[in-house]
């Protein structure tokens, strides 16, 4: 079969490799589409892979073409999205159902062969079924959609509350949609790109604020129900500016959740940190997207809402598409990350 194989640092090429074999408890999937995640970029461009050669890709979907012995609940012909975590299931965190916190985990597409290939074999438990009409490209976006939902569910109810989402990349856009579905009173989006602000408005935000402009936080807070700030604040970017903005937007006793993962050092000024004291807001982090029973309601909700069309995977989410043969060109785009405005998709041969 064809696969985009990472042979070494910066050396990703389409190659012919043996098709993986179905084992008991696993399913074989013909992959339609596989997204490139921000976490894949250092694996390819900065020597960050766990081993070579490896087939990366954990944001993918396709059709089941074979099921192993003992598999129930997934059948040939099902359209499935991959929930890539392989938790150990025996550690204390796994026993509590906090699979995202497992420290002895495997991961499809970084520690195991992934979805940038025509076929992939994975445990049936990791195959999340959705409607046949859901395009593979859409189902390949389930993982980032679950990451946004996990943060929101961890942070607590948003119903009837003023919600701020800081950073309107893929995760931020998904957080806005979940906040809408879960009944937020008013959703304010924050970004420094006009294009992303407009997109946020199209995807369900009630207002969008440019964080480059002075006084944006005070003005936005002035429009909340109690005119004192947002009860729920989500950082979907993980950089110093967005985390600081989140602190400014929080109301007294607010709940602030950091979903974004920092890729550079983050420092807090004394006055920013003091906001945490003065407002007595609760600050939480969020990691991946799993809960019990595995893979969790994050995944069943995304599959249900995508199948019914209530959760919208707008075409604008996908920035560019490449066939497997051009995987190297797809990763080259990330040499200048500011050029990448949305998800880069690899089309893997199955129905996209
Ligand atoms: Zn990812
Ligand atoms: Zn574990």
CSV table of C-alpha atoms and ligand atoms in Angstrom, one decimal:
chain,number,residue,atom,x,y,z
A,1,UNK,CA,0.0,0.0,0.0
A,2,UNK,CA,1.0,3.6,-0.3
A,3,UNK,CA,1.9,5.6,2.8
A,4,UNK,CA,3.6,8.8,3.7
A,5,UNK,CA,6.6,7.4,5.6
A,6,UNK,CA,8.9,9.5,7.8
A,7,UNK,CA,12.3,8.0,7.3
A,8,UNK,CA,14.3,10.5,9.3
A,9,UNK,CA,14.4,14.2,10.2
A,10,UNK,CA,12.7,16.2,7.5
A,11,UNK,CA,12.6,13.1,5.3
A,12,UNK,CA,9.0,12.2,4.6
A,13,UNK,CA,8.2,10.4,1.3
A,14,UNK,CA,5.4,8.4,-0.2
A,15,UNK,CA,6.5,4.8,-0.2
A,16,UNK,CA,5.1,1.3,-0.9
A,17,UNK,CA,5.0,-0.6,2.4
A,18,UNK,CA,3.2,-3.9,3.4
A,19,UNK,CA,-0.4,-3.5,4.2
A,20,UNK,CA,-1.0,-4.0,8.0
A,21,UNK,CA,-2.8,-7.2,9.1
A,22,UNK,CA,-6.0,-7.3,11.1
A,23,UNK,CA,-5.5,-9.0,14.5
A,24,UNK,CA,-8.2,-10.1,17.0
A,25,UNK,CA,-9.9,-7.1,18.5
A,26,UNK,CA,-8.8,-4.7,15.7
A,27,UNK,CA,-10.3,-3.3,12.5
A,28,UNK,CA,-8.7,-2.4,9.2
A,29,UNK,CA,-9.7,1.0,7.9
A,30,UNK,CA,-9.3,2.3,4.3
A,31,UNK,CA,-8.3,5.9,5.1
A,32,UNK,CA,-10.1,8.7,3.3
A,33,UNK,CA,-8.5,11.7,4.8
A,34,UNK,CA,-5.9,12.5,7.5
A,35,UNK,CA,-5.3,15.9,8.9
A,36,UNK,CA,-1.9,17.3,9.9
A,37,UNK,CA,-1.9,18.3,13.6
A,38,UNK,CA,0.4,21.0,15.0
A,39,UNK,CA,2.0,18.2,17.1
A,40,UNK,CA,3.0,16.4,13.9
A,41,UNK,CA,5.1,19.3,12.7
A,42,UNK,CA,8.0,19.0,15.1
A,43,UNK,CA,7.9,15.2,14.5
A,44,UNK,CA,8.7,15.8,10.8
A,45,UNK,CA,10.7,19.1,10.8
A,46,UNK,CA,12.5,19.1,14.1
A,47,UNK,CA,13.5,15.5,14.6
A,48,UNK,CA,10.8,14.8,17.1
A,49,UNK,CA,9.6,11.4,16.1
A,50,UNK,CA,9.7,8.5,18.6
A,51,UNK,CA,11.3,6.2,16.0
A,52,UNK,CA,12.0,5.8,12.3
A,53,UNK,CA,10.5,4.8,9.9
A,54,UNK,CA,7.1,5.8,11.0
A,55,UNK,CA,3.7,6.6,9.5
A,56,UNK,CA,2.3,9.6,11.3
A,57,UNK,CA,-1.3,10.8,11.5
A,58,UNK,CA,-3.8,10.6,14.3
A,59,UNK,CA,-6.6,12.8,12.9
A,60,UNK,CA,-8.1,10.5,10.3
A,61,UNK,CA,-11.2,8.8,9.2
A,62,UNK,CA,-12.2,6.1,6.7
A,63,UNK,CA,-14.2,3.0,6.1
A,64,UNK,CA,-13.9,-0.3,7.9
A,65,UNK,CA,-12.9,-3.0,5.3
A,66,UNK,CA,-12.1,-5.9,7.7
A,67,UNK,CA,-12.8,-6.8,11.3
A,68,UNK,CA,-10.7,-9.1,13.5
A,69,UNK,CA,-12.0,-11.9,15.6
A,70,UNK,CA,-14.1,-11.0,18.6
A,71,UNK,CA,-15.0,-7.5,17.3
A,72,UNK,CA,-18.5,-6.3,18.2
A,73,UNK,CA,-20.2,-3.0,17.5
A,74,UNK,CA,-18.1,-2.1,14.4
A,75,UNK,CA,-18.8,-3.7,11.0
A,76,UNK,CA,-17.4,-3.7,7.5
A,77,UNK,CA,-18.7,-0.7,5.7
A,78,UNK,CA,-18.9,1.5,8.8
A,79,UNK,CA,-17.5,5.0,8.5
A,80,UNK,CA,-15.2,5.6,11.5
A,81,UNK,CA,-13.0,8.3,12.9
A,82,UNK,CA,-10.0,7.4,15.0
A,83,UNK,CA,-9.7,8.1,18.7
A,84,UNK,CA,-5.9,7.8,18.8
A,85,UNK,CA,-5.1,7.3,22.5
A,86,UNK,CA,-4.1,3.8,23.6
A,87,UNK,CA,-4.3,4.1,27.4
A,88,UNK,CA,-2.7,1.4,29.6
A,89,UNK,CA,-6.1,0.9,31.4
A,90,UNK,CA,-4.4,-0.3,34.5
A,91,UNK,CA,-2.8,2.8,36.1
A,92,UNK,CA,-4.7,4.7,38.8
A,93,UNK,CA,-5.7,7.5,36.4
A,94,UNK,CA,-7.1,5.0,33.9
A,95,UNK,CA,-8.9,3.2,36.7
A,96,UNK,CA,-10.6,6.5,37.5
A,97,UNK,CA,-11.5,6.9,33.8
A,98,UNK,CA,-9.1,9.8,33.3
A,99,UNK,CA,-7.5,8.3,30.3
A,100,UNK,CA,-6.0,11.6,29.1
A,101,UNK,CA,-3.8,11.6,32.2
A,102,UNK,CA,-2.4,8.1,31.7
A,103,UNK,CA,1.4,8.2,31.6
A,104,UNK,CA,1.9,4.7,30.1
A,105,UNK,CA,0.0,5.3,26.9
A,106,UNK,CA,0.4,4.4,23.3
A,107,UNK,CA,-0.8,6.7,20.6
A,108,UNK,CA,-1.8,5.9,17.0
A,109,UNK,CA,0.2,8.0,14.7
A,110,UNK,CA,3.1,8.9,17.0
A,111,UNK,CA,4.0,5.8,19.0
A,112,UNK,CA,2.2,3.3,16.7
A,113,UNK,CA,1.7,3.5,12.9
A,114,UNK,CA,-0.9,6.1,11.9
A,115,UNK,CA,-3.3,7.2,9.3
A,116,UNK,CA,-1.2,8.9,6.6
A,117,UNK,CA,-1.6,5.7,4.6
A,118,UNK,CA,-4.1,3.9,2.5
A,119,UNK,CA,-4.8,1.4,5.3
A,120,UNK,CA,-4.4,1.4,9.0
A,121,UNK,CA,-5.2,-1.3,11.6
A,122,UNK,CA,-6.4,-0.1,15.0
A,123,UNK,CA,-8.2,-1.5,18.1
A,124,UNK,CA,-12.0,-1.6,17.5
A,125,UNK,CA,-12.4,0.4,20.7
A,126,UNK,CA,-10.6,3.3,19.0
A,127,UNK,CA,-13.0,3.3,16.0
A,128,UNK,CA,-15.7,5.9,16.5
A,129,UNK,CA,-18.7,5.3,14.2
A,130,UNK,CA,-20.5,8.1,12.6
A,131,UNK,CA,-23.1,8.4,9.8
A,132,UNK,CA,-22.2,7.2,6.3
A,133,UNK,CA,-23.0,10.6,5.0
A,134,UNK,CA,-20.4,12.3,7.1
A,135,UNK,CA,-17.5,13.0,4.7
A,136,UNK,CA,-14.2,11.4,5.8
A,137,UNK,CA,-12.6,14.9,5.7
A,138,UNK,CA,-15.2,16.0,8.3
A,139,UNK,CA,-14.7,12.9,10.5
A,140,UNK,CA,-11.0,13.5,10.3
A,141,UNK,CA,-11.7,16.7,12.2
A,142,UNK,CA,-13.4,14.9,15.1
A,143,UNK,CA,-10.2,14.8,17.2
A,144,UNK,CA,-9.7,18.6,17.5
A,145,UNK,CA,-13.5,18.9,18.0
A,146,UNK,CA,-13.3,16.6,21.0
A,147,UNK,CA,-10.3,18.5,22.4
A,148,UNK,CA,-12.4,21.6,22.5
A,149,UNK,CA,-15.4,19.8,24.1
A,150,UNK,CA,-13.2,18.1,26.7
A,151,UNK,CA,-12.1,21.5,28.0
A,152,UNK,CA,-15.6,22.8,28.1
A,153,UNK,CA,-17.0,19.7,29.9
A,154,UNK,CA,-14.1,19.8,32.4
A,155,UNK,CA,-14.6,23.5,33.1
A,156,UNK,CA,-18.3,23.0,34.0
A,157,UNK,CA,-21.7,24.2,32.7
A,158,UNK,CA,-21.8,27.1,30.3
A,159,UNK,CA,-25.6,27.3,30.1
A,160,UNK,CA,-27.0,30.8,30.5
A,161,UNK,CA,-23.5,32.2,31.0
A,162,UNK,CA,-21.3,34.7,29.2
A,163,UNK,CA,-18.5,32.8,27.5
A,164,UNK,CA,-15.2,34.2,26.1
A,165,UNK,CA,-13.0,32.2,23.7
A,166,UNK,CA,-9.6,33.6,23.2
A,167,UNK,CA,-7.8,32.4,20.0
A,168,UNK,CA,-10.0,31.5,17.0
A,169,UNK,CA,-7.9,28.7,15.4
A,170,UNK,CA,-9.5,25.3,14.8
A,171,UNK,CA,-9.9,24.5,18.5
A,172,UNK,CA,-11.3,28.0,19.3
A,173,UNK,CA,-13.9,27.7,16.5
A,174,UNK,CA,-14.9,24.4,17.9
A,175,UNK,CA,-15.1,25.7,21.4
A,176,UNK,CA,-17.4,28.5,20.2
A,177,UNK,CA,-19.7,25.9,18.6
A,178,UNK,CA,-19.9,23.7,21.7
A,179,UNK,CA,-20.6,26.7,23.9
A,180,UNK,CA,-23.5,27.6,21.6
A,181,UNK,CA,-24.8,24.0,21.6
A,182,UNK,CA,-24.5,23.8,25.4
A,183,UNK,CA,-26.6,26.9,25.9
A,184,UNK,CA,-24.2,29.8,26.6
A,185,UNK,CA,-26.0,33.1,26.9
A,186,UNK,CA,-23.5,35.1,24.9
A,187,UNK,CA,-20.2,34.1,23.3
A,188,UNK,CA,-17.4,36.6,22.6
A,189,UNK,CA,-14.5,35.6,20.4
A,190,UNK,CA,-11.1,37.2,20.6
A,191,UNK,CA,-8.3,37.1,18.0
A,192,UNK,CA,-5.8,39.4,16.3
A,193,UNK,CA,-6.7,38.3,12.8
A,194,UNK,CA,-9.7,40.0,11.1
A,195,UNK,CA,-10.2,36.9,9.0
A,196,UNK,CA,-10.5,34.6,12.0
A,197,UNK,CA,-12.7,37.1,13.8
A,198,UNK,CA,-15.1,37.0,10.8
A,199,UNK,CA,-15.0,33.2,10.7
A,200,UNK,CA,-15.8,33.1,14.5
A,201,UNK,CA,-18.9,35.2,13.9
A,202,UNK,CA,-20.0,32.9,11.1
A,203,UNK,CA,-19.5,29.9,13.3
A,204,UNK,CA,-21.7,31.1,16.2
A,205,UNK,CA,-19.9,33.9,18.2
A,206,UNK,CA,-22.2,36.8,19.1
A,207,UNK,CA,-19.3,39.3,19.0
A,208,UNK,CA,-15.6,39.3,18.0
A,209,UNK,CA,-12.9,41.5,19.4
A,210,UNK,CA,-9.5,42.4,18.1
A,211,UNK,CA,-6.9,41.9,20.8
A,212,UNK,CA,-4.6,44.4,19.1
A,213,UNK,CA,-6.9,47.2,20.0
A,214,UNK,CA,-6.5,49.0,23.3
A,215,UNK,CA,-9.3,48.5,25.9
A,216,UNK,CA,-10.8,45.5,24.1
A,217,UNK,CA,-11.1,43.6,27.4
A,218,UNK,CA,-12.8,46.4,29.3
A,219,UNK,CA,-15.2,47.0,26.4
A,220,UNK,CA,-16.1,43.3,26.0
A,221,UNK,CA,-16.5,42.9,29.8
A,222,UNK,CA,-18.8,45.9,29.8
A,223,UNK,CA,-21.3,44.1,27.6
A,224,UNK,CA,-21.6,41.0,29.8
A,225,UNK,CA,-24.7,40.3,31.9
A,226,UNK,CA,-23.2,41.7,35.1
A,227,UNK,CA,-20.9,44.1,33.2
A,228,UNK,CA,-18.0,42.7,35.1
A,229,UNK,CA,-16.6,40.0,32.9
A,230,UNK,CA,-17.1,36.5,31.6
A,231,UNK,CA,-18.1,33.6,33.8
A,232,UNK,CA,-16.4,31.1,31.6
A,233,UNK,CA,-13.2,31.9,29.7
A,234,UNK,CA,-11.4,29.5,27.4
A,235,UNK,CA,-7.9,30.0,26.1
A,236,UNK,CA,-7.5,28.1,22.8
A,237,UNK,CA,-4.1,29.3,21.9
A,238,UNK,CA,-1.7,28.8,24.8
A,239,UNK,CA,0.5,31.8,24.3
A,240,UNK,CA,1.4,34.6,26.7
A,241,UNK,CA,-0.8,37.2,25.2
A,242,UNK,CA,-3.9,35.0,25.1
A,243,UNK,CA,-3.5,33.7,28.6
A,244,UNK,CA,-3.1,37.2,29.9
A,245,UNK,CA,-6.2,38.3,27.9
A,246,UNK,CA,-8.1,35.4,29.5
A,247,UNK,CA,-7.1,36.7,33.0
A,248,UNK,CA,-8.4,40.2,32.1
A,249,UNK,CA,-11.7,38.9,30.7
A,250,UNK,CA,-12.5,36.7,33.7
A,251,UNK,CA,-15.3,37.9,36.0
A,252,UNK,CA,-15.0,37.5,39.8
A,253,UNK,CA,-15.2,33.8,40.7
A,254,UNK,CA,-15.1,32.9,37.0
A,255,UNK,CA,-13.9,29.6,35.6
A,256,UNK,CA,-10.9,29.9,33.3
A,257,UNK,CA,-9.7,26.9,31.3
A,258,UNK,CA,-6.4,26.7,29.3
A,259,UNK,CA,-6.9,24.4,26.4
A,260,UNK,CA,-4.1,25.7,24.2
A,261,UNK,CA,-0.6,24.2,24.6
A,262,UNK,CA,2.3,26.6,24.9
A,263,UNK,CA,4.9,26.3,22.3
A,264,UNK,CA,7.1,29.2,23.7
A,265,UNK,CA,7.9,30.4,27.3
A,266,UNK,CA,5.0,32.0,29.1
A,267,UNK,CA,5.6,34.7,31.7
A,268,UNK,CA,3.1,36.6,33.9
A,269,UNK,CA,3.4,40.1,35.0
A,270,UNK,CA,2.8,40.7,38.7
A,271,UNK,CA,-0.4,42.6,37.9
A,272,UNK,CA,-1.7,39.9,35.6
A,273,UNK,CA,-1.1,37.3,38.3
A,274,UNK,CA,-2.7,39.5,40.9
A,275,UNK,CA,-6.0,39.3,38.9
A,276,UNK,CA,-6.1,35.6,39.9
A,277,UNK,CA,-6.0,36.7,43.6
A,278,UNK,CA,-8.3,39.6,43.3
A,279,UNK,CA,-11.0,37.9,41.2
A,280,UNK,CA,-10.7,34.6,42.9
A,281,UNK,CA,-11.2,32.9,39.6
A,282,UNK,CA,-10.6,29.2,39.2
A,283,UNK,CA,-7.9,28.2,36.7
A,284,UNK,CA,-7.9,24.8,35.1
A,285,UNK,CA,-6.0,23.1,32.3
A,286,UNK,CA,-7.3,20.6,29.8
A,287,UNK,CA,-5.4,17.8,28.0
A,288,UNK,CA,-6.6,15.7,25.1
A,289,UNK,CA,-10.2,14.5,25.0
A,290,UNK,CA,-11.0,11.2,26.8
A,291,UNK,CA,-13.4,10.1,29.6
A,292,UNK,CA,-15.1,6.9,30.7
A,293,UNK,CA,-16.4,4.7,29.2
A,294,UNK,CA,-13.5,5.0,26.7
A,295,UNK,CA,-13.1,6.9,24.5
A,296,UNK,CA,-15.8,9.0,26.2
A,297,UNK,CA,-18.8,11.3,25.6
A,298,UNK,CA,-16.5,13.8,23.9
A,299,UNK,CA,-16.3,11.3,21.0
A,300,UNK,CA,-20.0,10.1,21.0
A,301,UNK,CA,-21.2,13.7,21.1
A,302,UNK,CA,-19.0,14.8,18.2
A,303,UNK,CA,-20.1,11.8,16.2
A,304,UNK,CA,-23.8,12.4,17.0
A,305,UNK,CA,-23.8,16.1,16.4
A,306,UNK,CA,-21.8,15.7,13.2
A,307,UNK,CA,-24.1,13.0,11.9
A,308,UNK,CA,-27.2,15.2,12.6
A,309,UNK,CA,-25.5,18.3,11.1
A,310,UNK,CA,-25.9,20.3,14.3
A,311,UNK,CA,-22.2,20.6,14.6
A,312,UNK,CA,-20.9,22.4,11.5
A,313,UNK,CA,-17.6,21.5,9.9
A,314,UNK,CA,-17.3,24.5,7.6
A,315,UNK,CA,-15.2,24.1,4.5
A,316,UNK,CA,-13.2,27.1,5.6
A,317,UNK,CA,-11.7,24.9,8.3
A,318,UNK,CA,-9.6,23.1,5.7
A,319,UNK,CA,-6.8,25.3,4.3
A,320,UNK,CA,-5.2,23.0,1.7
A,321,UNK,CA,-5.4,19.4,0.5
A,322,UNK,CA,-2.6,17.2,-0.8
A,323,UNK,CA,-2.4,13.6,-2.0
A,324,UNK,CA,-0.2,11.2,0.0
A,325,UNK,CA,2.4,11.6,-2.8
A,326,UNK,CA,2.9,15.2,-1.8
A,327,UNK,CA,3.1,14.8,1.9
A,328,UNK,CA,6.5,16.5,1.9
A,329,UNK,CA,5.0,19.6,0.2
A,330,UNK,CA,2.3,19.6,2.8
A,331,UNK,CA,4.8,19.7,5.7
A,332,UNK,CA,6.9,22.3,3.9
A,333,UNK,CA,4.0,24.7,4.4
A,334,UNK,CA,4.7,24.6,8.1
A,335,UNK,CA,8.2,26.0,7.7
A,336,UNK,CA,6.4,29.4,7.9
A,337,UNK,CA,3.5,28.6,10.2
A,338,UNK,CA,1.9,32.1,9.6
A,339,UNK,CA,1.2,30.9,6.1
A,340,UNK,CA,-1.0,28.0,7.3
A,341,UNK,CA,-4.6,29.3,7.9
A,342,UNK,CA,-6.6,26.2,8.8
A,343,UNK,CA,-6.3,22.5,8.6
A,344,UNK,CA,-3.9,20.9,6.1
A,345,UNK,CA,-5.5,17.5,4.9
A,346,UNK,CA,-3.8,14.6,3.2
A,347,UNK,CA,-6.1,12.6,0.9
A,348,UNK,CA,-5.2,9.0,1.4
A,349,UNK,CA,-7.0,7.1,-1.4
A,350,UNK,CA,-10.3,6.2,0.2
A,351,UNK,CA,-13.4,8.3,-0.2
A,352,UNK,CA,-12.6,11.7,1.2
B,1,LIG,ZN1,-3.7,16.3,17.2
B,2,LIG,ZN1,-3.1,4.3,32.3
